[in-house]
């Protein structure tokens, strides 16, 4: 081979080596994808969080409106405003459910209140509206199909312990984690979960010890575990067997509703 060819081959190898981590990250991100995570990104892009304070944030005053403030998510507020999933879609598309415009005094109150929900129908595609519906359903646990009561207990426990604040609403994942393998905290809905948590026993192990013996031996994993900013806390013996089981059932219910083979909406 000529010198030039050697040089080209050398450059090619360097480029591929440099691109590998980027490709790896892109792949992990792709595997994480789910409607709630897409909805969350979209909500950030569309400025929803300027008005709707995130979990725990103090609600912004909204004089003249029905409850006097802009509802915050993860507080079960959807139930106070919306009858069903249809109305949820309507408020996202039109800024208010159709039933509100049917009554004269509600119409007038809505017209006079200080802040109003924007109509996103013209701005977003049907698929994007679907993702926002999924986000609100996950944040608010609104309009979810009937599930094992253990899963409902698990959701409430998870919220008290802060699992969704790191792992996203219903385990949507994707919150930033500098220095970690994928650059984000994995959730429970995407394909990464299946690789990281093979069964109930491994789930229990993660929550008890904050780690996984199966993955500990892998040098790549070791490398990133030592560098990542946020690690999974070890809950040790502070959780009972029943509590761990309820958390596990919650992740299974979330996967049924929002995972790859979700049953919640046919268009997803
Ligand atoms: C300009 C402020 C504003 C922005 C931006 C905004 N909203 Fe709203 N939203 C409101 C107000 C105000 C209400 C309460 C309804 C009313 O009083 O008219 C509301 C109500 C809602 C409700 C029903 C109540 C609940 O808590 O479930 C949902 C769902 C909702 N908004 C989702 C969104 C989403 C998703 C976005 C971004 C795509 C968004 N909103 C952006 C002001 C806003
Ligand atoms: C402070 C943030 C934080 C909190 C709170 C937290 N986790 Fe984690 N969790 C992580 C991080 C970061 C990882 C990634 C672990 C790794 O790769 O080292 C993780 C990993 C996991 C995993 C395995 C990987 C996967 O697919 O997600 C499970 C299961 C899990 N956590 C469940 C829970 C449960 C259940 C709770 C609540 C009891 C919880 N976590 C609370 C940060 C957190």
mmCIF file of C-alpha atoms and ligand atoms in Angstrom:
data_model
loop_
_atom_site.group_PDB
_atom_site.id
_atom_site.type_symbol
_atom_site.label_atom_id
_atom_site.label_comp_id
_atom_site.label_asym_id
_atom_site.label_seq_id
_atom_site.Cartn_x
_atom_site.Cartn_y
_atom_site.Cartn_z
ATOM 1 C CA UNK A 1 0.000 0.000 0.000
ATOM 2 C CA UNK A 2 1.188 3.541 -0.761
ATOM 3 C CA UNK A 3 1.828 5.991 2.047
ATOM 4 C CA UNK A 4 -1.260 7.908 1.097
ATOM 5 C CA UNK A 5 -3.442 4.840 1.436
ATOM 6 C CA UNK A 6 -1.923 4.055 4.827
ATOM 7 C CA UNK A 7 -2.680 7.586 5.922
ATOM 8 C CA UNK A 8 -6.275 7.328 4.709
ATOM 9 C CA UNK A 9 -6.733 3.987 6.455
ATOM 10 C CA UNK A 10 -5.247 5.438 9.639
ATOM 11 C CA UNK A 11 -7.594 8.463 9.522
ATOM 12 C CA UNK A 12 -10.546 6.145 8.954
ATOM 13 C CA UNK A 13 -9.718 4.056 12.032
ATOM 14 C CA UNK A 14 -9.270 7.195 14.164
ATOM 15 C CA UNK A 15 -12.598 8.599 12.975
ATOM 16 C CA UNK A 16 -14.488 5.374 13.637
ATOM 17 C CA UNK A 17 -12.942 5.076 17.124
ATOM 18 C CA UNK A 18 -13.886 8.658 17.913
ATOM 19 C CA UNK A 19 -17.444 8.200 16.614
ATOM 20 C CA UNK A 20 -18.109 4.956 18.512
ATOM 21 C CA UNK A 21 -19.038 6.529 21.868
ATOM 22 C CA UNK A 22 -21.320 8.989 20.063
ATOM 23 C CA UNK A 23 -22.976 6.179 18.120
ATOM 24 C CA UNK A 24 -23.354 4.180 21.328
ATOM 25 C CA UNK A 25 -25.061 7.083 23.041
ATOM 26 C CA UNK A 26 -27.376 7.703 20.101
ATOM 27 C CA UNK A 27 -28.359 4.036 20.153
ATOM 28 C CA UNK A 28 -29.033 4.012 23.904
ATOM 29 C CA UNK A 29 -31.115 7.174 23.517
ATOM 30 C CA UNK A 30 -33.053 5.591 20.654
ATOM 31 C CA UNK A 31 -33.768 2.508 22.783
ATOM 32 C CA UNK A 32 -35.019 4.693 25.633
ATOM 33 C CA UNK A 33 -37.710 6.323 23.445
ATOM 34 C CA UNK A 34 -41.360 6.167 24.583
ATOM 35 C CA UNK A 35 -44.415 8.455 24.265
ATOM 36 C CA UNK A 36 -44.061 9.960 27.761
ATOM 37 C CA UNK A 37 -40.398 10.859 27.230
ATOM 38 C CA UNK A 38 -41.170 12.379 23.808
ATOM 39 C CA UNK A 39 -44.077 14.276 25.397
ATOM 40 C CA UNK A 40 -41.771 15.577 28.120
ATOM 41 C CA UNK A 41 -39.229 16.887 25.596
ATOM 42 C CA UNK A 42 -42.037 18.472 23.625
ATOM 43 C CA UNK A 43 -43.474 20.108 26.751
ATOM 44 C CA UNK A 44 -40.055 21.670 27.409
ATOM 45 C CA UNK A 45 -39.800 22.898 23.821
ATOM 46 C CA UNK A 46 -43.370 24.239 23.807
ATOM 47 C CA UNK A 47 -42.975 26.192 27.041
ATOM 48 C CA UNK A 48 -45.601 24.270 29.051
ATOM 49 C CA UNK A 49 -43.364 24.502 32.123
ATOM 50 C CA UNK A 50 -43.420 28.308 32.037
ATOM 51 C CA UNK A 51 -47.014 28.120 33.239
ATOM 52 C CA UNK A 52 -47.341 24.635 34.779
ATOM 53 C CA UNK A 53 -44.801 24.414 37.558
ATOM 54 C CA UNK A 54 -43.100 21.039 37.836
ATOM 55 C CA UNK A 55 -43.768 18.669 40.713
ATOM 56 C CA UNK A 56 -43.511 20.398 44.078
ATOM 57 C CA UNK A 57 -43.342 23.891 42.538
ATOM 58 C CA UNK A 58 -45.691 26.573 43.840
ATOM 59 C CA UNK A 59 -48.595 27.262 41.499
ATOM 60 C CA UNK A 60 -48.745 30.634 39.706
ATOM 61 C CA UNK A 61 -51.712 32.846 40.594
ATOM 62 C CA UNK A 62 -54.396 33.155 37.962
ATOM 63 C CA UNK A 63 -57.073 35.597 39.179
ATOM 64 C CA UNK A 64 -60.538 35.113 37.693
ATOM 65 C CA UNK A 65 -59.959 31.442 36.799
ATOM 66 C CA UNK A 66 -61.934 28.584 38.316
ATOM 67 C CA UNK A 67 -59.438 27.578 41.027
ATOM 68 C CA UNK A 68 -57.438 30.805 41.076
ATOM 69 C CA UNK A 69 -54.103 29.364 39.901
ATOM 70 C CA UNK A 70 -52.477 27.448 37.045
ATOM 71 C CA UNK A 71 -52.574 23.747 37.911
ATOM 72 C CA UNK A 72 -49.203 22.063 38.532
ATOM 73 C CA UNK A 73 -48.602 18.576 37.143
ATOM 74 C CA UNK A 74 -48.205 15.395 39.243
ATOM 75 C CA UNK A 75 -50.824 16.692 41.657
ATOM 76 C CA UNK A 76 -53.910 15.008 40.245
ATOM 77 C CA UNK A 77 -55.240 18.359 39.004
ATOM 78 C CA UNK A 78 -56.412 16.969 35.661
ATOM 79 C CA UNK A 79 -59.380 15.433 37.496
ATOM 80 C CA UNK A 80 -60.461 18.898 38.689
ATOM 81 C CA UNK A 81 -60.528 20.268 35.143
ATOM 82 C CA UNK A 82 -61.201 17.423 32.750
ATOM 83 C CA UNK A 83 -63.867 14.725 32.521
ATOM 84 C CA UNK A 84 -61.988 12.260 30.373
ATOM 85 C CA UNK A 85 -59.216 11.662 27.880
ATOM 86 C CA UNK A 86 -61.276 13.281 25.106
ATOM 87 C CA UNK A 87 -61.342 16.560 27.066
ATOM 88 C CA UNK A 88 -57.620 16.247 27.706
ATOM 89 C CA UNK A 89 -57.025 16.131 23.973
ATOM 90 C CA UNK A 90 -59.406 19.084 23.496
ATOM 91 C CA UNK A 91 -57.675 21.351 26.027
ATOM 92 C CA UNK A 92 -54.328 20.625 24.325
ATOM 93 C CA UNK A 93 -55.698 21.307 20.849
ATOM 94 C CA UNK A 94 -58.122 24.161 21.584
ATOM 95 C CA UNK A 95 -56.954 25.641 24.903
ATOM 96 C CA UNK A 96 -60.221 24.585 26.557
ATOM 97 C CA UNK A 97 -62.520 21.556 26.393
ATOM 98 C CA UNK A 98 -65.571 21.976 24.121
ATOM 99 C CA UNK A 99 -67.926 21.554 27.099
ATOM 100 C CA UNK A 100 -66.553 24.768 28.650
ATOM 101 C CA UNK A 101 -67.612 26.906 25.688
ATOM 102 C CA UNK A 102 -71.160 25.527 25.870
ATOM 103 C CA UNK A 103 -71.988 27.372 29.114
ATOM 104 C CA UNK A 104 -72.186 31.187 28.944
ATOM 105 C CA UNK A 105 -70.729 31.972 32.397
ATOM 106 C CA UNK A 106 -67.854 29.477 32.013
ATOM 107 C CA UNK A 107 -67.121 30.982 28.588
ATOM 108 C CA UNK A 108 -67.095 34.466 30.099
ATOM 109 C CA UNK A 109 -64.900 33.465 33.059
ATOM 110 C CA UNK A 110 -62.433 31.851 30.694
ATOM 111 C CA UNK A 111 -62.349 34.955 28.479
ATOM 112 C CA UNK A 112 -61.704 37.224 31.468
ATOM 113 C CA UNK A 113 -59.179 35.217 33.513
ATOM 114 C CA UNK A 114 -55.612 36.548 33.474
ATOM 115 C CA UNK A 115 -53.850 33.531 31.937
ATOM 116 C CA UNK A 116 -55.229 31.041 29.448
ATOM 117 C CA UNK A 117 -53.977 27.720 28.205
ATOM 118 C CA UNK A 118 -52.696 28.200 24.599
ATOM 119 C CA UNK A 119 -54.232 26.130 21.766
ATOM 120 C CA UNK A 120 -51.538 23.811 20.434
ATOM 121 C CA UNK A 121 -53.682 22.086 17.782
ATOM 122 C CA UNK A 122 -52.430 24.177 14.849
ATOM 123 C CA UNK A 123 -48.824 24.030 15.992
ATOM 124 C CA UNK A 124 -48.386 20.300 16.550
ATOM 125 C CA UNK A 125 -48.985 17.098 14.587
ATOM 126 C CA UNK A 126 -51.469 14.435 15.722
ATOM 127 C CA UNK A 127 -48.561 12.229 16.835
ATOM 128 C CA UNK A 128 -47.150 15.080 18.930
ATOM 129 C CA UNK A 129 -50.550 15.712 20.551
ATOM 130 C CA UNK A 130 -50.671 11.965 21.320
ATOM 131 C CA UNK A 131 -47.295 12.203 23.059
ATOM 132 C CA UNK A 132 -48.491 15.180 25.118
ATOM 133 C CA UNK A 133 -51.640 13.253 26.074
ATOM 134 C CA UNK A 134 -49.366 10.384 27.205
ATOM 135 C CA UNK A 135 -47.227 12.812 29.207
ATOM 136 C CA UNK A 136 -50.209 14.306 31.052
ATOM 137 C CA UNK A 137 -51.717 10.862 31.645
ATOM 138 C CA UNK A 138 -48.409 9.703 33.126
ATOM 139 C CA UNK A 139 -47.818 12.843 35.202
ATOM 140 C CA UNK A 140 -51.366 12.963 36.502
ATOM 141 C CA UNK A 141 -52.137 9.211 36.522
ATOM 142 C CA UNK A 142 -55.222 10.330 34.585
ATOM 143 C CA UNK A 143 -57.498 7.989 32.631
ATOM 144 C CA UNK A 144 -55.260 4.950 33.103
ATOM 145 C CA UNK A 145 -56.914 1.571 32.535
ATOM 146 C CA UNK A 146 -57.764 -0.594 35.507
ATOM 147 C CA UNK A 147 -54.643 -2.130 37.042
ATOM 148 C CA UNK A 148 -53.594 -4.445 39.865
ATOM 149 C CA UNK A 149 -54.171 -2.477 43.131
ATOM 150 C CA UNK A 150 -50.591 -3.370 44.139
ATOM 151 C CA UNK A 151 -49.365 -1.264 41.195
ATOM 152 C CA UNK A 152 -51.444 1.728 42.364
ATOM 153 C CA UNK A 153 -49.915 1.390 45.846
ATOM 154 C CA UNK A 154 -46.477 1.176 44.208
ATOM 155 C CA UNK A 155 -47.056 4.395 42.222
ATOM 156 C CA UNK A 156 -47.979 6.332 45.381
ATOM 157 C CA UNK A 157 -44.966 4.906 47.246
ATOM 158 C CA UNK A 158 -42.661 5.705 44.302
ATOM 159 C CA UNK A 159 -43.841 9.315 44.316
ATOM 160 C CA UNK A 160 -43.162 9.639 48.046
ATOM 161 C CA UNK A 161 -39.659 8.170 47.615
ATOM 162 C CA UNK A 162 -38.891 10.315 44.557
ATOM 163 C CA UNK A 163 -38.365 7.531 41.998
ATOM 164 C CA UNK A 164 -40.151 9.562 39.245
ATOM 165 C CA UNK A 165 -38.125 12.685 40.041
ATOM 166 C CA UNK A 166 -35.011 10.813 38.807
ATOM 167 C CA UNK A 167 -36.594 8.208 36.496
ATOM 168 C CA UNK A 168 -39.301 10.457 34.988
ATOM 169 C CA UNK A 169 -43.105 10.264 35.190
ATOM 170 C CA UNK A 170 -44.112 6.572 35.122
ATOM 171 C CA UNK A 171 -40.403 5.802 34.544
ATOM 172 C CA UNK A 172 -40.164 7.673 31.225
ATOM 173 C CA UNK A 173 -36.383 8.061 31.744
ATOM 174 C CA UNK A 174 -34.098 10.485 29.919
ATOM 175 C CA UNK A 175 -33.237 12.909 32.744
ATOM 176 C CA UNK A 176 -29.641 14.121 32.330
ATOM 177 C CA UNK A 177 -26.848 12.271 34.157
ATOM 178 C CA UNK A 178 -23.446 13.758 33.251
ATOM 179 C CA UNK A 179 -20.632 11.236 32.887
ATOM 180 C CA UNK A 180 -22.909 8.191 32.620
ATOM 181 C CA UNK A 181 -22.807 5.667 29.781
ATOM 182 C CA UNK A 182 -25.810 7.082 27.902
ATOM 183 C CA UNK A 183 -25.651 10.579 29.424
ATOM 184 C CA UNK A 184 -29.109 10.095 30.968
ATOM 185 C CA UNK A 185 -30.869 8.201 33.776
ATOM 186 C CA UNK A 186 -32.555 5.117 32.299
ATOM 187 C CA UNK A 187 -36.272 4.683 32.876
ATOM 188 C CA UNK A 188 -38.585 1.678 33.006
ATOM 189 C CA UNK A 189 -40.458 1.982 29.697
ATOM 190 C CA UNK A 190 -37.858 1.570 26.975
ATOM 191 C CA UNK A 191 -35.660 -1.276 25.812
ATOM 192 C CA UNK A 192 -32.738 -0.331 28.102
ATOM 193 C CA UNK A 193 -34.818 -1.465 31.075
ATOM 194 C CA UNK A 194 -34.996 -4.991 29.669
ATOM 195 C CA UNK A 195 -31.185 -5.073 29.364
ATOM 196 C CA UNK A 196 -30.586 -3.670 32.849
ATOM 197 C CA UNK A 197 -33.326 -5.484 34.736
ATOM 198 C CA UNK A 198 -33.960 -9.035 33.520
ATOM 199 C CA UNK A 199 -36.455 -10.093 36.166
ATOM 200 C CA UNK A 200 -38.106 -9.330 39.491
ATOM 201 C CA UNK A 201 -35.054 -10.503 41.470
ATOM 202 C CA UNK A 202 -32.770 -8.090 39.610
ATOM 203 C CA UNK A 203 -35.243 -5.270 40.200
ATOM 204 C CA UNK A 204 -35.225 -5.970 43.940
ATOM 205 C CA UNK A 205 -31.419 -6.041 43.864
ATOM 206 C CA UNK A 206 -31.190 -2.651 42.118
ATOM 207 C CA UNK A 207 -33.489 -0.993 44.628
ATOM 208 C CA UNK A 208 -31.864 -2.623 47.686
ATOM 209 C CA UNK A 209 -28.214 -2.197 46.685
ATOM 210 C CA UNK A 210 -28.297 0.570 44.023
ATOM 211 C CA UNK A 211 -26.422 -1.713 41.659
ATOM 212 C CA UNK A 212 -26.458 -5.037 39.812
ATOM 213 C CA UNK A 213 -24.029 -7.911 40.413
ATOM 214 C CA UNK A 214 -24.520 -9.140 36.848
ATOM 215 C CA UNK A 215 -23.281 -5.817 35.410
ATOM 216 C CA UNK A 216 -20.609 -5.110 38.036
ATOM 217 C CA UNK A 217 -18.069 -7.361 36.285
ATOM 218 C CA UNK A 218 -18.255 -5.411 33.024
ATOM 219 C CA UNK A 219 -15.246 -3.021 32.781
ATOM 220 C CA UNK A 220 -17.112 -0.520 30.551
ATOM 221 C CA UNK A 221 -19.943 -0.333 33.069
ATOM 222 C CA UNK A 222 -17.404 0.013 35.926
ATOM 223 C CA UNK A 223 -15.714 2.895 34.113
ATOM 224 C CA UNK A 224 -18.940 4.873 33.783
ATOM 225 C CA UNK A 225 -20.268 3.994 37.247
ATOM 226 C CA UNK A 226 -17.161 5.603 38.729
ATOM 227 C CA UNK A 227 -17.651 8.774 36.689
ATOM 228 C CA UNK A 228 -21.399 9.430 36.611
ATOM 229 C CA UNK A 229 -22.744 12.353 38.639
ATOM 230 C CA UNK A 230 -25.924 10.655 39.891
ATOM 231 C CA UNK A 231 -26.099 7.077 41.151
ATOM 232 C CA UNK A 232 -29.012 4.901 42.088
ATOM 233 C CA UNK A 233 -29.537 5.139 45.854
ATOM 234 C CA UNK A 234 -29.414 1.911 47.902
ATOM 235 C CA UNK A 235 -32.668 1.640 49.830
ATOM 236 C CA UNK A 236 -31.345 -1.294 51.863
ATOM 237 C CA UNK A 237 -33.731 -2.673 54.450
ATOM 238 C CA UNK A 238 -35.794 0.522 54.602
ATOM 239 C CA UNK A 239 -38.292 -1.084 52.203
ATOM 240 C CA UNK A 240 -40.218 -4.268 52.988
ATOM 241 C CA UNK A 241 -40.638 -7.163 50.568
ATOM 242 C CA UNK A 242 -44.258 -6.033 49.961
ATOM 243 C CA UNK A 243 -43.138 -2.482 49.207
ATOM 244 C CA UNK A 244 -40.517 -3.703 46.723
ATOM 245 C CA UNK A 245 -43.149 -5.904 45.104
ATOM 246 C CA UNK A 246 -45.546 -2.940 44.765
ATOM 247 C CA UNK A 247 -42.789 -0.833 43.136
ATOM 248 C CA UNK A 248 -42.103 -3.689 40.738
ATOM 249 C CA UNK A 249 -45.811 -4.048 39.883
ATOM 250 C CA UNK A 250 -45.939 -0.296 39.226
ATOM 251 C CA UNK A 251 -43.114 -0.558 36.656
ATOM 252 C CA UNK A 252 -44.958 -3.438 34.939
ATOM 253 C CA UNK A 253 -48.189 -1.455 34.817
ATOM 254 C CA UNK A 254 -46.325 1.578 33.418
ATOM 255 C CA UNK A 255 -44.795 -0.622 30.701
ATOM 256 C CA UNK A 256 -48.234 -1.968 29.808
ATOM 257 C CA UNK A 257 -49.610 1.551 29.474
ATOM 258 C CA UNK A 258 -46.705 3.408 27.876
ATOM 259 C CA UNK A 259 -44.053 0.884 26.823
ATOM 260 C CA UNK A 260 -43.268 -0.299 23.307
ATOM 261 C CA UNK A 261 -46.315 -2.565 23.080
ATOM 262 C CA UNK A 262 -48.559 -0.152 24.983
ATOM 263 C CA UNK A 263 -52.284 -0.740 25.038
ATOM 264 C CA UNK A 264 -53.423 2.740 26.078
ATOM 265 C CA UNK A 265 -54.071 4.368 22.687
ATOM 266 C CA UNK A 266 -54.274 2.587 19.387
ATOM 267 C CA UNK A 267 -52.408 5.308 17.461
ATOM 268 C CA UNK A 268 -49.243 4.856 19.534
HETATM 269 C C1 LIG B 1 -49.861 30.596 29.217
HETATM 270 C C2 LIG B 1 -49.872 29.585 30.259
HETATM 271 C C3 LIG B 1 -50.026 28.126 29.848
HETATM 272 C C4 LIG B 1 -49.175 27.395 29.050
HETATM 273 C C5 LIG B 1 -47.941 27.854 28.309
HETATM 274 C C6 LIG B 1 -49.715 26.039 29.045
HETATM 275 N N1 LIG B 1 -50.829 25.975 29.822
HETATM 276 FE FE1 LIG B 1 -51.904 24.295 30.256
HETATM 277 N N2 LIG B 1 -53.211 25.396 31.364
HETATM 278 C C7 LIG B 1 -53.109 26.746 31.612
HETATM 279 C C8 LIG B 1 -54.212 27.153 32.459
HETATM 280 C C9 LIG B 1 -54.489 28.565 32.958
HETATM 281 C C10 LIG B 1 -54.981 25.983 32.710
HETATM 282 C C11 LIG B 1 -56.249 25.834 33.547
HETATM 283 C C12 LIG B 1 -57.439 25.933 32.697
HETATM 284 C C13 LIG B 1 -58.073 27.278 32.826
HETATM 285 O O1 LIG B 1 -58.140 27.788 33.968
HETATM 286 O O2 LIG B 1 -58.473 27.825 31.795
HETATM 287 C C14 LIG B 1 -54.312 24.908 32.012
HETATM 288 C C15 LIG B 1 -54.755 23.598 32.047
HETATM 289 C C16 LIG B 1 -54.082 22.535 31.503
HETATM 290 C C17 LIG B 1 -54.490 21.158 31.635
HETATM 291 C C18 LIG B 1 -55.692 20.631 32.400
HETATM 292 C C19 LIG B 1 -55.432 20.631 33.897
HETATM 293 C C20 LIG B 1 -54.392 19.665 34.363
HETATM 294 O O3 LIG B 1 -53.639 20.006 35.309
HETATM 295 O O4 LIG B 1 -54.274 18.549 33.848
HETATM 296 C C21 LIG B 1 -53.565 20.418 30.966
HETATM 297 C C22 LIG B 1 -53.542 18.915 30.816
HETATM 298 C C23 LIG B 1 -52.583 21.334 30.397
HETATM 299 N N3 LIG B 1 -52.943 22.608 30.751
HETATM 300 C C24 LIG B 1 -51.497 20.934 29.654
HETATM 301 C C25 LIG B 1 -50.585 21.820 29.067
HETATM 302 C C26 LIG B 1 -49.512 21.405 28.196
HETATM 303 C C27 LIG B 1 -49.163 19.971 27.853
HETATM 304 C C28 LIG B 1 -48.877 22.550 27.785
HETATM 305 C C29 LIG B 1 -47.746 22.684 26.784
HETATM 306 C C30 LIG B 1 -47.954 22.018 25.487
HETATM 307 C C31 LIG B 1 -49.536 23.669 28.448
HETATM 308 N N4 LIG B 1 -50.566 23.181 29.195
HETATM 309 C C32 LIG B 1 -49.150 24.988 28.337
HETATM 310 C C33 LIG B 1 -52.108 27.577 31.172
HETATM 311 C C34 LIG B 1 -51.052 27.231 30.338
HETATM 312 C C1 LIG B 2 -31.233 10.314 42.867
HETATM 313 C C2 LIG B 2 -31.814 9.737 41.694
HETATM 314 C C3 LIG B 2 -32.498 8.383 41.782
HETATM 315 C C4 LIG B 2 -33.548 8.024 42.586
HETATM 316 C C5 LIG B 2 -34.272 8.873 43.623
HETATM 317 C C6 LIG B 2 -33.888 6.685 42.212
HETATM 318 N N1 LIG B 2 -33.057 6.223 41.237
HETATM 319 FE FE1 LIG B 2 -33.100 4.378 40.353
HETATM 320 N N2 LIG B 2 -31.436 4.836 39.303
HETATM 321 C C7 LIG B 2 -30.795 6.057 39.298
HETATM 322 C C8 LIG B 2 -29.659 5.994 38.400
HETATM 323 C C9 LIG B 2 -28.703 7.128 38.100
HETATM 324 C C10 LIG B 2 -29.659 4.697 37.849
HETATM 325 C C11 LIG B 2 -28.689 4.141 36.825
HETATM 326 C C12 LIG B 2 -27.825 3.182 37.527
HETATM 327 C C13 LIG B 2 -26.515 2.958 36.886
HETATM 328 O O1 LIG B 2 -26.426 2.720 35.694
HETATM 329 O O2 LIG B 2 -25.570 3.018 37.667
HETATM 330 C C14 LIG B 2 -30.797 3.999 38.433
HETATM 331 C C15 LIG B 2 -31.139 2.678 38.140
HETATM 332 C C16 LIG B 2 -32.310 2.068 38.525
HETATM 333 C C17 LIG B 2 -32.779 0.787 38.053
HETATM 334 C C18 LIG B 2 -32.103 -0.116 37.033
HETATM 335 C C19 LIG B 2 -31.967 0.506 35.661
HETATM 336 C C20 LIG B 2 -33.207 1.083 35.009
HETATM 337 O O3 LIG B 2 -33.627 0.578 33.977
HETATM 338 O O4 LIG B 2 -33.731 2.094 35.457
HETATM 339 C C21 LIG B 2 -33.966 0.554 38.676
HETATM 340 C C22 LIG B 2 -34.874 -0.652 38.482
HETATM 341 C C23 LIG B 2 -34.240 1.669 39.540
HETATM 342 N N3 LIG B 2 -33.204 2.576 39.434
HETATM 343 C C24 LIG B 2 -35.369 1.804 40.323
HETATM 344 C C25 LIG B 2 -35.607 2.856 41.201
HETATM 345 C C26 LIG B 2 -36.731 2.927 42.101
HETATM 346 C C27 LIG B 2 -37.840 1.891 42.200
HETATM 347 C C28 LIG B 2 -36.599 4.096 42.798
HETATM 348 C C29 LIG B 2 -37.451 4.596 43.938
HETATM 349 C C30 LIG B 2 -37.570 3.710 45.064
HETATM 350 C C31 LIG B 2 -35.395 4.759 42.310
HETATM 351 N N4 LIG B 2 -34.829 3.971 41.343
HETATM 352 C C32 LIG B 2 -34.927 5.970 42.775
HETATM 353 C C33 LIG B 2 -31.148 7.176 40.018
HETATM 354 C C34 LIG B 2 -32.182 7.230 40.952
#
